[in-house]
XYZ file of C-alpha atoms in Angstrom:
96
model
C 34.033 112.823 -24.277
C 30.403 111.757 -23.710
C 29.357 108.727 -21.648
C 26.144 106.990 -22.642
C 24.383 105.336 -19.692
C 21.593 102.783 -20.135
C 20.084 100.473 -17.538
C 18.898 97.431 -19.490
C 15.950 95.520 -17.963
C 16.186 92.079 -19.577
C 13.197 89.758 -19.544
C 13.502 87.136 -16.802
C 14.740 83.814 -18.089
C 16.339 85.337 -21.202
C 19.555 86.627 -19.637
C 21.832 83.974 -21.216
C 20.235 84.519 -24.619
C 20.692 88.275 -24.220
C 24.390 87.843 -23.416
C 24.900 85.705 -26.523
C 23.138 88.309 -28.665
C 25.209 91.055 -27.048
C 28.423 89.278 -28.086
C 27.193 89.428 -31.670
C 26.057 93.064 -31.371
C 29.143 94.442 -29.621
C 31.373 94.670 -32.735
C 28.648 96.699 -34.475
C 28.946 99.554 -31.996
C 32.708 99.199 -31.596
C 33.167 99.784 -35.346
C 31.455 103.176 -35.293
C 33.282 106.483 -35.747
C 33.638 108.244 -32.408
C 33.326 105.052 -30.364
C 35.888 104.907 -27.555
C 34.951 102.292 -24.953
C 32.142 100.012 -23.825
C 31.374 98.141 -20.628
C 28.461 95.888 -19.757
C 27.833 94.997 -16.107
C 25.228 92.831 -14.408
C 23.420 93.764 -11.211
C 24.211 91.604 -8.204
C 20.881 92.377 -6.539
C 18.761 92.089 -9.714
C 20.402 89.649 -12.164
C 17.952 90.617 -14.918
C 19.307 94.188 -14.889
C 22.395 95.173 -16.853
C 24.266 98.475 -17.063
C 25.643 99.569 -20.418
C 28.222 102.369 -20.484
C 29.573 103.587 -23.818
C 32.106 106.356 -24.260
C 31.802 108.466 -27.415
C 33.936 111.296 -28.714
C 30.886 113.541 -29.201
C 27.170 113.264 -28.499
C 26.456 113.257 -32.234
C 28.655 110.166 -32.690
C 25.941 108.288 -30.811
C 22.717 110.157 -31.553
C 23.304 110.783 -35.255
C 26.177 108.522 -36.298
C 25.333 105.228 -34.627
C 21.561 105.636 -34.393
C 21.392 106.677 -38.048
C 23.457 103.747 -39.281
C 22.679 100.295 -40.698
C 24.677 98.917 -37.750
C 22.099 100.362 -35.367
C 19.297 98.671 -37.298
C 21.074 95.342 -36.737
C 21.794 96.241 -33.059
C 18.073 96.883 -32.506
C 17.075 93.604 -34.145
C 19.528 91.679 -31.950
C 18.939 93.357 -28.583
C 15.705 95.318 -28.330
C 13.437 92.224 -28.092
C 15.008 91.446 -24.687
C 13.987 94.692 -22.938
C 10.899 95.218 -20.807
C 10.377 98.082 -20.264
C 12.499 99.782 -22.892
C 15.645 101.333 -21.383
C 16.083 105.038 -20.858
C 19.356 106.291 -22.306
C 21.145 109.299 -20.810
C 24.353 111.058 -21.780
C 26.900 112.421 -19.313
C 30.012 114.557 -19.509
C 32.780 114.507 -16.908
C 33.033 117.689 -14.894
C 36.311 117.027 -13.129
């Protein structure tokens, strides 16, 4: 299993709009082959910062499957306008 980690810096004042868009976007990623689990959390200290964690079966399920899909094109249109700067995405594997 691979865990995708992205800290999402949402533009100040657009947090509620982002959350509404995320509700629309969530089923797009959840429908993808290899998708296992998703969580979205909000920072207590910085309410414009969100943490997205997505579990995938394999790295390629995210990097090739989702990112190469029409669903990702829709995901980008819904969510990417909210980010400043653009988030850095990392992938992790459990070691224990």
